XYZ file of N, CA, C and O in Angstrom:
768
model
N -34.050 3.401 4.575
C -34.197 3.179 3.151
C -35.521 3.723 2.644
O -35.723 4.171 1.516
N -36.329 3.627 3.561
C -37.378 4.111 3.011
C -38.150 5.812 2.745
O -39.038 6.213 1.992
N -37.454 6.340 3.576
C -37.339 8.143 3.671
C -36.101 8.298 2.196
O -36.268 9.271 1.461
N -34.944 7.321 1.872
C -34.714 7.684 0.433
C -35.271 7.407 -0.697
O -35.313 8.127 -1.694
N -35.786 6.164 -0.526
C -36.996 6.115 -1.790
C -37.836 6.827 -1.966
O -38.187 7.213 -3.080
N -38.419 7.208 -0.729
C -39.137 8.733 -1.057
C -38.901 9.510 -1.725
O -39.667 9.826 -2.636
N -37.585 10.181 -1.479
C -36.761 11.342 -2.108
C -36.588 11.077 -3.543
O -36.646 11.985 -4.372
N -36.348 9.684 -3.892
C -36.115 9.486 -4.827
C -36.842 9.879 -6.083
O -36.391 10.360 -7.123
N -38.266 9.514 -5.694
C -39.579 10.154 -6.459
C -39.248 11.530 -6.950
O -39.463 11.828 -8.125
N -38.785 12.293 -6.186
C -38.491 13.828 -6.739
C -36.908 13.994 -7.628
O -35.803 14.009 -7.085
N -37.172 14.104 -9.057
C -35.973 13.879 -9.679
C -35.554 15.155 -9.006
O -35.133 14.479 -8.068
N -35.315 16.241 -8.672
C -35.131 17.696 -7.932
C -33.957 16.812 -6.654
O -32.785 17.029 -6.345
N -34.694 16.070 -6.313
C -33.971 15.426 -5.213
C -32.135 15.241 -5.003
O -31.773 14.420 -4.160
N -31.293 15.849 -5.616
C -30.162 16.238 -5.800
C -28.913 14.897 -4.339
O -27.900 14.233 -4.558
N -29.887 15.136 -2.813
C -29.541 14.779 -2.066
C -29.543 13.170 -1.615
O -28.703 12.672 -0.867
N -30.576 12.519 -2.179
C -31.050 11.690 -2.025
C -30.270 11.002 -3.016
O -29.550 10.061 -2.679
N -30.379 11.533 -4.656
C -29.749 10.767 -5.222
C -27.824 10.350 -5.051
O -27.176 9.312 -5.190
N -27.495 11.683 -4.715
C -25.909 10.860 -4.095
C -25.779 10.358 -2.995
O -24.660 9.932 -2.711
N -27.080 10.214 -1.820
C -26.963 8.686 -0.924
C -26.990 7.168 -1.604
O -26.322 6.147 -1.441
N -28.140 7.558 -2.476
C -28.407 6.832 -3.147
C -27.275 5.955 -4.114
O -27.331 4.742 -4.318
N -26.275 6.864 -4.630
C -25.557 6.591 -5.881
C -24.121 6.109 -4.950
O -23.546 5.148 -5.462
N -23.485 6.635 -3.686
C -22.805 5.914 -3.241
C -23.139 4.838 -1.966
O -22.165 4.275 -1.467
N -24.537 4.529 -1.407
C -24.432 3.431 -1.330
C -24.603 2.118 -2.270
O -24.045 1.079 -1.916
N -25.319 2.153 -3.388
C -25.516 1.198 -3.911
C -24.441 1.069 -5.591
O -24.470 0.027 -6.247
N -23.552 2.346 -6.053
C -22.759 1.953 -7.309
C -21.717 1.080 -6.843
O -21.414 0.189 -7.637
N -20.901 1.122 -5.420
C -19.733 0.402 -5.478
C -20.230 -0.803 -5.223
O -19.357 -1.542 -5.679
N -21.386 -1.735 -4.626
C -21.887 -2.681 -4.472
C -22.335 -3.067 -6.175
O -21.680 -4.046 -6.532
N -22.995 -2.703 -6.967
C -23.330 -3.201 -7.715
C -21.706 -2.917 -8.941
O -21.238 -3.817 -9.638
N -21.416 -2.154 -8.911
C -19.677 -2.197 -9.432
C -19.032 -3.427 -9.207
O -18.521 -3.942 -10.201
N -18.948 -3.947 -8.260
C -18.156 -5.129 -7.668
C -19.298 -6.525 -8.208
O -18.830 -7.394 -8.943
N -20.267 -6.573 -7.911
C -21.183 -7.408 -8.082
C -21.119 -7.728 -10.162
O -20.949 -8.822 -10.700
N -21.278 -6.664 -10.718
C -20.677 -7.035 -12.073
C -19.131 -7.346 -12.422
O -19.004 -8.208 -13.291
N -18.187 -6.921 -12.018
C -16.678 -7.737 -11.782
C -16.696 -9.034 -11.154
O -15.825 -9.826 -11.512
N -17.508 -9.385 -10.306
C -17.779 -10.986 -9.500
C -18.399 -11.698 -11.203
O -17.995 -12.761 -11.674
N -18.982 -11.178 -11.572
C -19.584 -11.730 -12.958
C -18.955 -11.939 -14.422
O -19.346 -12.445 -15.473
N -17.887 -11.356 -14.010
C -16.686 -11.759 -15.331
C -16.591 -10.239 -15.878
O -15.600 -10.085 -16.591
N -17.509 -8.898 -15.691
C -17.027 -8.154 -16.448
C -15.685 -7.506 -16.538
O -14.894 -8.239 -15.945
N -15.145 -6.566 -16.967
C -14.218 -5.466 -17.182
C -14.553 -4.726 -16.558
O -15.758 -4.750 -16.303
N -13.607 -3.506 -15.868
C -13.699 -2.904 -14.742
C -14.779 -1.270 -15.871
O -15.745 -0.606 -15.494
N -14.126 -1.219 -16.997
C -14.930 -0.460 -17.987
C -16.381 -1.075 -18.077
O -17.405 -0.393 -18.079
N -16.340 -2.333 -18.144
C -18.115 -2.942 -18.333
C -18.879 -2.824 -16.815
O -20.050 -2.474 -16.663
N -17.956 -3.193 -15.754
C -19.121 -2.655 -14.773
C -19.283 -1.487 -14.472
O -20.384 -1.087 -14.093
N -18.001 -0.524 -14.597
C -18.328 0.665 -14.632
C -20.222 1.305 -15.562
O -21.254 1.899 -15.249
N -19.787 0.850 -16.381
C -21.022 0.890 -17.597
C -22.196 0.318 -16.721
O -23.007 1.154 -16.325
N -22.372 -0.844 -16.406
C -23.771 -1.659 -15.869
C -24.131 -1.110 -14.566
O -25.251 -1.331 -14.106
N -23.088 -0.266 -13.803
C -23.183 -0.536 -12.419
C -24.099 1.087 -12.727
O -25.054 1.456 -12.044
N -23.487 1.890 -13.951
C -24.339 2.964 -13.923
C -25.835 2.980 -14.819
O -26.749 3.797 -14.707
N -25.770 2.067 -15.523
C -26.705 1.896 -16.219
C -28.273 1.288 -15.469
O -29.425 1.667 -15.681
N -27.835 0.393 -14.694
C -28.227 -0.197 -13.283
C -29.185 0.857 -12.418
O -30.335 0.717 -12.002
N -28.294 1.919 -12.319
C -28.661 2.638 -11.332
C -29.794 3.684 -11.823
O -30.731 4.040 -11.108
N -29.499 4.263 -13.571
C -30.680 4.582 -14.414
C -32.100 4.249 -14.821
O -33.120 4.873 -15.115
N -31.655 2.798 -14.692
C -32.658 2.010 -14.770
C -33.801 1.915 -13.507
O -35.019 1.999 -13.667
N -33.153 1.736 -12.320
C -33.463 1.245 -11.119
C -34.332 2.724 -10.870
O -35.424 2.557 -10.327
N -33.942 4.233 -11.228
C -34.675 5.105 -10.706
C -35.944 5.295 -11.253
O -37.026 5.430 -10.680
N -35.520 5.282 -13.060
C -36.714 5.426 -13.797
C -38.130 4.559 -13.390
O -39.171 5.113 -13.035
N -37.905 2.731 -13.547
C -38.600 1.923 -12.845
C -39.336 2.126 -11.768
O -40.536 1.986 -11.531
N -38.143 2.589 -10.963
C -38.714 3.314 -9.588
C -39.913 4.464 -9.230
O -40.864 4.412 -8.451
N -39.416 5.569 -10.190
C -40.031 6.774 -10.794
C -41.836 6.355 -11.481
O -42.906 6.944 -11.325
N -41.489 5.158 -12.207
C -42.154 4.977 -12.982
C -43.309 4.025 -12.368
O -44.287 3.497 -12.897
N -42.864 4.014 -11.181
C -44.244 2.785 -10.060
C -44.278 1.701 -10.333
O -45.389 1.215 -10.545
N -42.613 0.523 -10.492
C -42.055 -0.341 -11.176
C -42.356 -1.223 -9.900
O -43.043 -2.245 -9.918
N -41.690 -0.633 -8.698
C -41.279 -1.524 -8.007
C -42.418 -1.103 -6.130
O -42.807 -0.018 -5.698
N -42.543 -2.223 -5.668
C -43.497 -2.443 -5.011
C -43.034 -2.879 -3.897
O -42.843 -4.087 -3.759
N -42.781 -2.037 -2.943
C -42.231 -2.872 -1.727
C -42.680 -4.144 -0.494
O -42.123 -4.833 0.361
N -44.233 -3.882 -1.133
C -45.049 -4.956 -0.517
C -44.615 -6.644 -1.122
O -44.714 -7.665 -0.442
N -44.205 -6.581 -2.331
C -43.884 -7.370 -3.387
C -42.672 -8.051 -3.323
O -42.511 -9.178 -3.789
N -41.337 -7.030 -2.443
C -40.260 -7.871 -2.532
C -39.236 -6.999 -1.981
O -39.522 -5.844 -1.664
N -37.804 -7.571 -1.814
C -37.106 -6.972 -1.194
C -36.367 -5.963 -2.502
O -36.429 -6.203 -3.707
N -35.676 -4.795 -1.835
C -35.135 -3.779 -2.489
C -33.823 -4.461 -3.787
O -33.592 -4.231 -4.974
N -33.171 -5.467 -2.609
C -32.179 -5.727 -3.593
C -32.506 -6.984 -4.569
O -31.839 -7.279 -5.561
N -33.509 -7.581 -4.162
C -34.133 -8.314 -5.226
C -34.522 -7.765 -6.508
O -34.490 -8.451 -7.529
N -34.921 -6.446 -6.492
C -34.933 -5.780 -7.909
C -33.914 -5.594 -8.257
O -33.584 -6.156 -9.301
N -33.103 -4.881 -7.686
C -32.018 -4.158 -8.335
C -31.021 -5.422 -8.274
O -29.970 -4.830 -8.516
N -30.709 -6.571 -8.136
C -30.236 -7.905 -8.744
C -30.823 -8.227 -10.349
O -30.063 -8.271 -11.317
N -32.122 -8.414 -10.429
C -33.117 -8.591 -10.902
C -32.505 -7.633 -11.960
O -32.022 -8.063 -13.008
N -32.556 -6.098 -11.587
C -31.874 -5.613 -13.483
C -30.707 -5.712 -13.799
O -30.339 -5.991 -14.939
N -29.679 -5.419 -12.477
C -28.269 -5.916 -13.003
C -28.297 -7.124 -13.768
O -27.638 -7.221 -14.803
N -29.033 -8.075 -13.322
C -28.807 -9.859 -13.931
C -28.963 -8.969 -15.056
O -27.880 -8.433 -15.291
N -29.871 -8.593 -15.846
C -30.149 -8.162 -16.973
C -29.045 -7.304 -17.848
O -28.749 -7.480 -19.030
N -28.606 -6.484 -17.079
C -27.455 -5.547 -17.893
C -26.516 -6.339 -18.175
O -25.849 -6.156 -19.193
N -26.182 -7.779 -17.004
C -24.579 -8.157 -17.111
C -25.259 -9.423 -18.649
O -24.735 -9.541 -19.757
N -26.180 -9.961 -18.265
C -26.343 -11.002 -19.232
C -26.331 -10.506 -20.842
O -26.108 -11.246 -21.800
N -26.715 -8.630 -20.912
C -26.700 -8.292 -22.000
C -25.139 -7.989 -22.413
O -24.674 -8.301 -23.509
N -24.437 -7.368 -21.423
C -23.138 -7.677 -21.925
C -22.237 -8.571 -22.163
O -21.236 -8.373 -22.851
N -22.697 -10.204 -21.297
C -22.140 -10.893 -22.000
C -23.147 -11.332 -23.559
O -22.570 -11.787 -24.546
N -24.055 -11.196 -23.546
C -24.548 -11.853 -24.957
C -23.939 -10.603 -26.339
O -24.159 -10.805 -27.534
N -23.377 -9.696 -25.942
C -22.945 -9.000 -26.755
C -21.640 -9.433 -26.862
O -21.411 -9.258 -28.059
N -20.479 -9.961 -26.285
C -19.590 -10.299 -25.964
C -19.653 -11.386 -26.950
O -19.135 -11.295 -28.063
N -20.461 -12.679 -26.420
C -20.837 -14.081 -27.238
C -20.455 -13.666 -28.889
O -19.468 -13.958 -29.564
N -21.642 -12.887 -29.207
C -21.803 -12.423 -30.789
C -20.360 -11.954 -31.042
O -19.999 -12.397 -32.132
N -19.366 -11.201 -30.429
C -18.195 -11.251 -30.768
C -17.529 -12.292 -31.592
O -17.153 -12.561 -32.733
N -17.632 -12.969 -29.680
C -16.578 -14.217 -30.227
C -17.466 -15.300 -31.395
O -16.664 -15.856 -32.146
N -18.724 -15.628 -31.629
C -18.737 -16.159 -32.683
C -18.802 -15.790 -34.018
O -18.965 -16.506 -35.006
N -18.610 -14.212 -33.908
C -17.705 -14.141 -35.199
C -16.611 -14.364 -35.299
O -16.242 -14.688 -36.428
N -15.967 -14.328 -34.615
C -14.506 -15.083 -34.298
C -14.329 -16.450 -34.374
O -13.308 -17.078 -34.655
N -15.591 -16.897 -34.054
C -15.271 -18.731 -34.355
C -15.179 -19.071 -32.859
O -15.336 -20.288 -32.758
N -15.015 -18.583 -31.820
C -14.740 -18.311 -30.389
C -16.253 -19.659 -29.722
O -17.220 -20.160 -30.296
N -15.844 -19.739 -28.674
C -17.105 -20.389 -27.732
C -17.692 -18.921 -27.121
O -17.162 -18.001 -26.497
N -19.347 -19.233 -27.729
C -19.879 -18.139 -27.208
C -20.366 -18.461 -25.650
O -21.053 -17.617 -25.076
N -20.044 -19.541 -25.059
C -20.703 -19.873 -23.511
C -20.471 -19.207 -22.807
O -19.265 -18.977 -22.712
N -21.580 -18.309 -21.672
C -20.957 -18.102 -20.504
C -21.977 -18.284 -19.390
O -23.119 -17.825 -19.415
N -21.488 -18.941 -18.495
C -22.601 -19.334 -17.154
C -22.840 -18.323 -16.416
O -21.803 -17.799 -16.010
N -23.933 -17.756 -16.022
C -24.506 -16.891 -14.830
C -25.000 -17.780 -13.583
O -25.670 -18.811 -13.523
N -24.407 -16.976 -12.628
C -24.895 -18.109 -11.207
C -26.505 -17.993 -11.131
O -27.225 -17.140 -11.649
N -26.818 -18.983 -10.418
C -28.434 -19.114 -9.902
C -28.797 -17.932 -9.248
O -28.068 -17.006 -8.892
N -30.108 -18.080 -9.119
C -30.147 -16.671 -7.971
C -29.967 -16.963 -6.564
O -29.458 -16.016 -5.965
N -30.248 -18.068 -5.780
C -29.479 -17.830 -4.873
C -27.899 -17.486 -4.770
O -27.496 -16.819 -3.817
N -26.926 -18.001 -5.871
C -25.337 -17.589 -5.943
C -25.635 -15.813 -6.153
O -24.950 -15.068 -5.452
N -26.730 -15.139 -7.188
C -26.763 -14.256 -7.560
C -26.890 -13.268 -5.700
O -25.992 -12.535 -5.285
N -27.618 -13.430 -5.276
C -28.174 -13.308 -3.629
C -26.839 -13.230 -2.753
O -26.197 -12.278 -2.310
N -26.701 -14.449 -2.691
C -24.928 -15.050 -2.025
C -24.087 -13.296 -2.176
O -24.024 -12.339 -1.405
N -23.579 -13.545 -3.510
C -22.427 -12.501 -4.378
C -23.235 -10.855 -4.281
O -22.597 -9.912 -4.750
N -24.437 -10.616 -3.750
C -25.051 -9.361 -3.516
C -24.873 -9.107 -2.474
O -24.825 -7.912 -2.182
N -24.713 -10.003 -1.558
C -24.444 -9.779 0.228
C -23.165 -10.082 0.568
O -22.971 -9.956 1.778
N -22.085 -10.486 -0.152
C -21.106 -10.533 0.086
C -20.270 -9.065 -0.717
O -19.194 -8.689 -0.253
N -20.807 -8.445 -1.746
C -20.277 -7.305 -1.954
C -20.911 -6.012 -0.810
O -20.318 -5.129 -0.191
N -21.829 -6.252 -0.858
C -22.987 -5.549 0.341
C -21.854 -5.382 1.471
O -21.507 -4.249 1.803
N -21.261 -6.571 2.080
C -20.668 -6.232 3.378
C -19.359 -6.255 3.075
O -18.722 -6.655 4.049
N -18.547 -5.954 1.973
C -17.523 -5.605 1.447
C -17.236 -4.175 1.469
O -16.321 -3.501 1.943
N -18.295 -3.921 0.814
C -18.585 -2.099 0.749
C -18.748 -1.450 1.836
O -18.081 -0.546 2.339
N -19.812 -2.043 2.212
C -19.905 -1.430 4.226
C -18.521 -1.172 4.762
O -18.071 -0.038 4.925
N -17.766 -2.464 5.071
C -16.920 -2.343 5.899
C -15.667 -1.161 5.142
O -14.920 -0.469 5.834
N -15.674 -1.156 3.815
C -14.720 0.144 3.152
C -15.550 1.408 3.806
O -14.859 2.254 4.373
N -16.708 1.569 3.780
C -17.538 3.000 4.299
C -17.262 2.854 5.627
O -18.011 3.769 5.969
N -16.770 2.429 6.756
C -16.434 2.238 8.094
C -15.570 2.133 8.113
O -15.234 2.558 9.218
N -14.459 1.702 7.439
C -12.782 1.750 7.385
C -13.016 3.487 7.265
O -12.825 4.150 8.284
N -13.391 4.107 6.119
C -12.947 5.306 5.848
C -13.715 5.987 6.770
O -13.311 7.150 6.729
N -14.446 5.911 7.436
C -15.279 6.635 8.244
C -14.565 6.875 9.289
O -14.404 7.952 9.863
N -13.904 5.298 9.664
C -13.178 5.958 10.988
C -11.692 6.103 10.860
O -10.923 5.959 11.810
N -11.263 6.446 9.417
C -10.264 7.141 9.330
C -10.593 8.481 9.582
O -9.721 8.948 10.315
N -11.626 9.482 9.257
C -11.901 10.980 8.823
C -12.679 10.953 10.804
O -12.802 12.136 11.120
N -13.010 10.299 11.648
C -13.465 10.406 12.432
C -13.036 9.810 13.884
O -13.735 9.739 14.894
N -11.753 9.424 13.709
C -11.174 9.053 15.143
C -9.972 9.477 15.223
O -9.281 10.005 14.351
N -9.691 9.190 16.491
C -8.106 9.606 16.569
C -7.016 8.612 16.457
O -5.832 8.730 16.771
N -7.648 7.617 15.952
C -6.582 6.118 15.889
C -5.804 6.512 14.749
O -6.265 7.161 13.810
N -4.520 6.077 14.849
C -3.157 6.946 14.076
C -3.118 5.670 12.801
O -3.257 4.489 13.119
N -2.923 6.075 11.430
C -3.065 5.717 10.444
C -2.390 4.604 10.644
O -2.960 3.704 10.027
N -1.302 4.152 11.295
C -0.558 2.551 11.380
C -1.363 1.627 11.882
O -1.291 0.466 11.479
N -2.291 2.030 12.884
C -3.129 1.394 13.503
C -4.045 0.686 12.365
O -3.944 -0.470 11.953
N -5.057 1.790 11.928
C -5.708 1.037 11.238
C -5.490 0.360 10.039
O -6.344 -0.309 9.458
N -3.812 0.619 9.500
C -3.269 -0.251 8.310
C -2.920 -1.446 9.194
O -2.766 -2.483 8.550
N -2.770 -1.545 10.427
C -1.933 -2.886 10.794
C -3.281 -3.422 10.877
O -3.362 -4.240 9.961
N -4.352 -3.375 11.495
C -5.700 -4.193 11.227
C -6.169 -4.671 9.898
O -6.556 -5.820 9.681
N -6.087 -3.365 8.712
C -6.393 -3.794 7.763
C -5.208 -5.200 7.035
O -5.697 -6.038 6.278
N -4.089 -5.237 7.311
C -3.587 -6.520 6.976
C -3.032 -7.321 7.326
O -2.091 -7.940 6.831
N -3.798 -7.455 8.666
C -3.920 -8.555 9.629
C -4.938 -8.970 9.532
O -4.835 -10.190 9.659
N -5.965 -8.685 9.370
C -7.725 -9.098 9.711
C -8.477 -9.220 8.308
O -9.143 -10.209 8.003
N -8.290 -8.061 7.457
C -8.838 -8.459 6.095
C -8.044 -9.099 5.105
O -8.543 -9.946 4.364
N -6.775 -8.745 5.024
C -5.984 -9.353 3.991
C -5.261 -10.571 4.450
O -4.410 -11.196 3.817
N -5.711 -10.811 5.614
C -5.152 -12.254 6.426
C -3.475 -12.575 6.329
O -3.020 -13.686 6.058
N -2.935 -11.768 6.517
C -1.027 -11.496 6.640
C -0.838 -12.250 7.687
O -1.819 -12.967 7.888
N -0.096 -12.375 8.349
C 1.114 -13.126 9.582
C 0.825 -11.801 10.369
O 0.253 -10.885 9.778
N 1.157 -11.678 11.531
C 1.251 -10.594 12.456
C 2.630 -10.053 12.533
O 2.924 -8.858 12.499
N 3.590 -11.235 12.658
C 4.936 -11.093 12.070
C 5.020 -10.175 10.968
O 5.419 -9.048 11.259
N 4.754 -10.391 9.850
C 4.481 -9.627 8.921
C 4.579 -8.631 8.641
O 5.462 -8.068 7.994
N 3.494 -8.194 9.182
C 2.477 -6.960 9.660
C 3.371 -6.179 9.843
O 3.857 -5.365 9.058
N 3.759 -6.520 11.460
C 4.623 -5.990 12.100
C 6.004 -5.317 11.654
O 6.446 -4.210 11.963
N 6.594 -6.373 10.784
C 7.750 -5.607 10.185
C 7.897 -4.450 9.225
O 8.836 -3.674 9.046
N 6.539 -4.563 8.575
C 6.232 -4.114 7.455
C 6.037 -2.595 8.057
O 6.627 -1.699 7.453
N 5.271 -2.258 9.174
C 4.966 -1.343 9.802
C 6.136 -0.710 10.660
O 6.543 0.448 10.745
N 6.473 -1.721 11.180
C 7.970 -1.098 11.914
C 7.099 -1.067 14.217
O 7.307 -0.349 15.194
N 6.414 -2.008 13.997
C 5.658 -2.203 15.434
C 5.940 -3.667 15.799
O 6.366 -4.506 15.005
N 5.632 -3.892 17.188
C 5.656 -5.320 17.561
C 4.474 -6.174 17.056
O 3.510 -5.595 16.556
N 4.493 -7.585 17.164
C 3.286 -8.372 16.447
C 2.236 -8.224 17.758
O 1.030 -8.461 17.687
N 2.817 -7.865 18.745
C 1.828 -7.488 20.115
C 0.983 -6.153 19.529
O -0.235 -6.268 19.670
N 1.293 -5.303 19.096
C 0.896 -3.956 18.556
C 0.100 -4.692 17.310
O -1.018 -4.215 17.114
N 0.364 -5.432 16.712
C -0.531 -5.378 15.400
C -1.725 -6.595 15.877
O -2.747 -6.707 15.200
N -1.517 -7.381 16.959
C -2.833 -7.857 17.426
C -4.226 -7.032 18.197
O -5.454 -6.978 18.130
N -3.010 -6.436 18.986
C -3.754 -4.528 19.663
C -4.727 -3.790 18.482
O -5.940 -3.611 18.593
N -3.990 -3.458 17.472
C -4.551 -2.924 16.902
C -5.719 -3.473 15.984
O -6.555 -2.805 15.376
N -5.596 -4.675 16.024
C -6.931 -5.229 15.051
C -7.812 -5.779 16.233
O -8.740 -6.510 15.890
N -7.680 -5.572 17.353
C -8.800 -5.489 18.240
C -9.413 -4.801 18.649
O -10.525 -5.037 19.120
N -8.564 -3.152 18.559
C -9.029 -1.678 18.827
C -9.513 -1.304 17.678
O -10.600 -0.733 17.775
N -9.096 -1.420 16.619
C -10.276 -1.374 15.388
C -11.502 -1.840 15.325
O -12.593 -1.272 15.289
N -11.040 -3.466 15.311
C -12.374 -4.054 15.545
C -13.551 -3.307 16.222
O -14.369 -2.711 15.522
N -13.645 -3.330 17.521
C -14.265 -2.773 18.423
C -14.883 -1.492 17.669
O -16.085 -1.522 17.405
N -14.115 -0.363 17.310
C -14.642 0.689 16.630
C -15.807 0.367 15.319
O -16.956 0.771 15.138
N -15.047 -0.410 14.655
C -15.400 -1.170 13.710
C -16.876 -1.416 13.831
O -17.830 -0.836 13.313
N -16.790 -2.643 14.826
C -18.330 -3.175 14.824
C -19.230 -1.808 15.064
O -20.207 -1.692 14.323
N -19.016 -0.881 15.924
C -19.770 0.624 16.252
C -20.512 0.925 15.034
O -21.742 0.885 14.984
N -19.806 1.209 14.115
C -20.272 1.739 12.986
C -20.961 0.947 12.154
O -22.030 1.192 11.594
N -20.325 0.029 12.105
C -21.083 -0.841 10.711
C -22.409 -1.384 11.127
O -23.205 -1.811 10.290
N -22.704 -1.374 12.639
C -23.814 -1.507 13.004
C -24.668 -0.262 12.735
O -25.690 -0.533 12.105
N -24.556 0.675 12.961
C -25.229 2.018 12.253
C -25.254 2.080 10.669
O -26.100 2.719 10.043
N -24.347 1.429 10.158
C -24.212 1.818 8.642
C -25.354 0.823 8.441
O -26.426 1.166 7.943
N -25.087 -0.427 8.849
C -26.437 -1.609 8.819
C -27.944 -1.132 8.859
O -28.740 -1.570 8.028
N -28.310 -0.272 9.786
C -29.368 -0.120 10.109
C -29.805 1.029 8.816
O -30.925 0.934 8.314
N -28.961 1.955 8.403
C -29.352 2.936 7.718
C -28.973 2.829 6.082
O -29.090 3.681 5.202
N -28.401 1.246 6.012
C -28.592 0.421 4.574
C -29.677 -0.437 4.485
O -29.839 -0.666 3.286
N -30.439 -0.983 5.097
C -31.168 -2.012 5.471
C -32.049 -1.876 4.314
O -33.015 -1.125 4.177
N -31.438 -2.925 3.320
C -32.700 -3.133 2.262
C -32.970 -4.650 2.204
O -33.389 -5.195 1.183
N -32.774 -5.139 3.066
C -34.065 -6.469 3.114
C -33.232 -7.712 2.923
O -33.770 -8.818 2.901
């Protein structure tokens, strides 16, 4: 993380910024949908977010002695999503509507950052070791809904056209691959 923040400094930096932009938009994308937006409003925050986060950045905002990486960039999302709901509010009370809406604490805020965090990972390691192994596409669909989408093996199985022996196989031979990577993806996301 820290050889891309570097890069980051150089708006020229072309490379840095699309490490940059797909590890952290689908995390903060999801992290504003956990928050009540529209898939159009986080689209909006998750990029607005990320504008913000460079300029700041750019601008000798943020201090790594001071705090962790995703503590800022929580820190402005809270800000983008709270502005879209207070724009939202003013809607509905012209409408006559209840303008309330609750934002979690920051530890829930923390919680819902590390739970999209390892949401996203494990999609960048699903697809990774689709484009990079030789495990045959049934395989890793029978893991994916056996293990993440929590199906029956029965299920699974029929659905696929394999035994429920094969779809336990296979979410253990994934697995295994699985952990490989996301332990590398871990180390080379590691913002604190």
């Amino acid at each position: 993380t820290s050889a891309m923040l570097d890069g980051l400094l150089d708006p020229a930096n072309t490379v840095v910024w699309r490490e940059f932009d797909s590890r952290y938009r689908p995390i903060l994308f999801g992290f504003a949908k956990k928050m009540g937006l529209s898939e159009d409003d986080a689209a909006d925050v998750a990029q607005d977010t990320m504008v913000r986060f460079v300029q700041e950045y750019r601008g000798g905002k943020y201090d790594r002695a001071k705090g962790r990486l995703r503590s800022w960039i929580i820190g402005i999302i809270k800000y983008r999503v709270i502005d879209v709901h207070r724009l939202r509010a003013t809607r509905r009370e012209r409408r006559g509507d209840s303008a309330l809406a609750t934002l979690p604490d920051d530890k829930e805020l923390t919680e819902l950052w590390q739970a999209e965090r390892r949401r996203s990972l494990l999609g960048q390691a699903i697809a990774e070791l689709r484009e990079q192994t030789r495990l045959n596409e049934k395989t890793i669909r029978a893991f994916e809904l056996y293990a993440i989408h929590q199906r029956p093996s029965a299920e699974v199985a029929q659905e696929l056209g394999i035994t429920p022996h094969d779809v336990r196989m296979a979410k253990s031979n994934v697995a295994a691959r699985l952990r490989v990577i996301l332990t590398r993806l871990e180390e080379v996301f590691d913002d604190g």
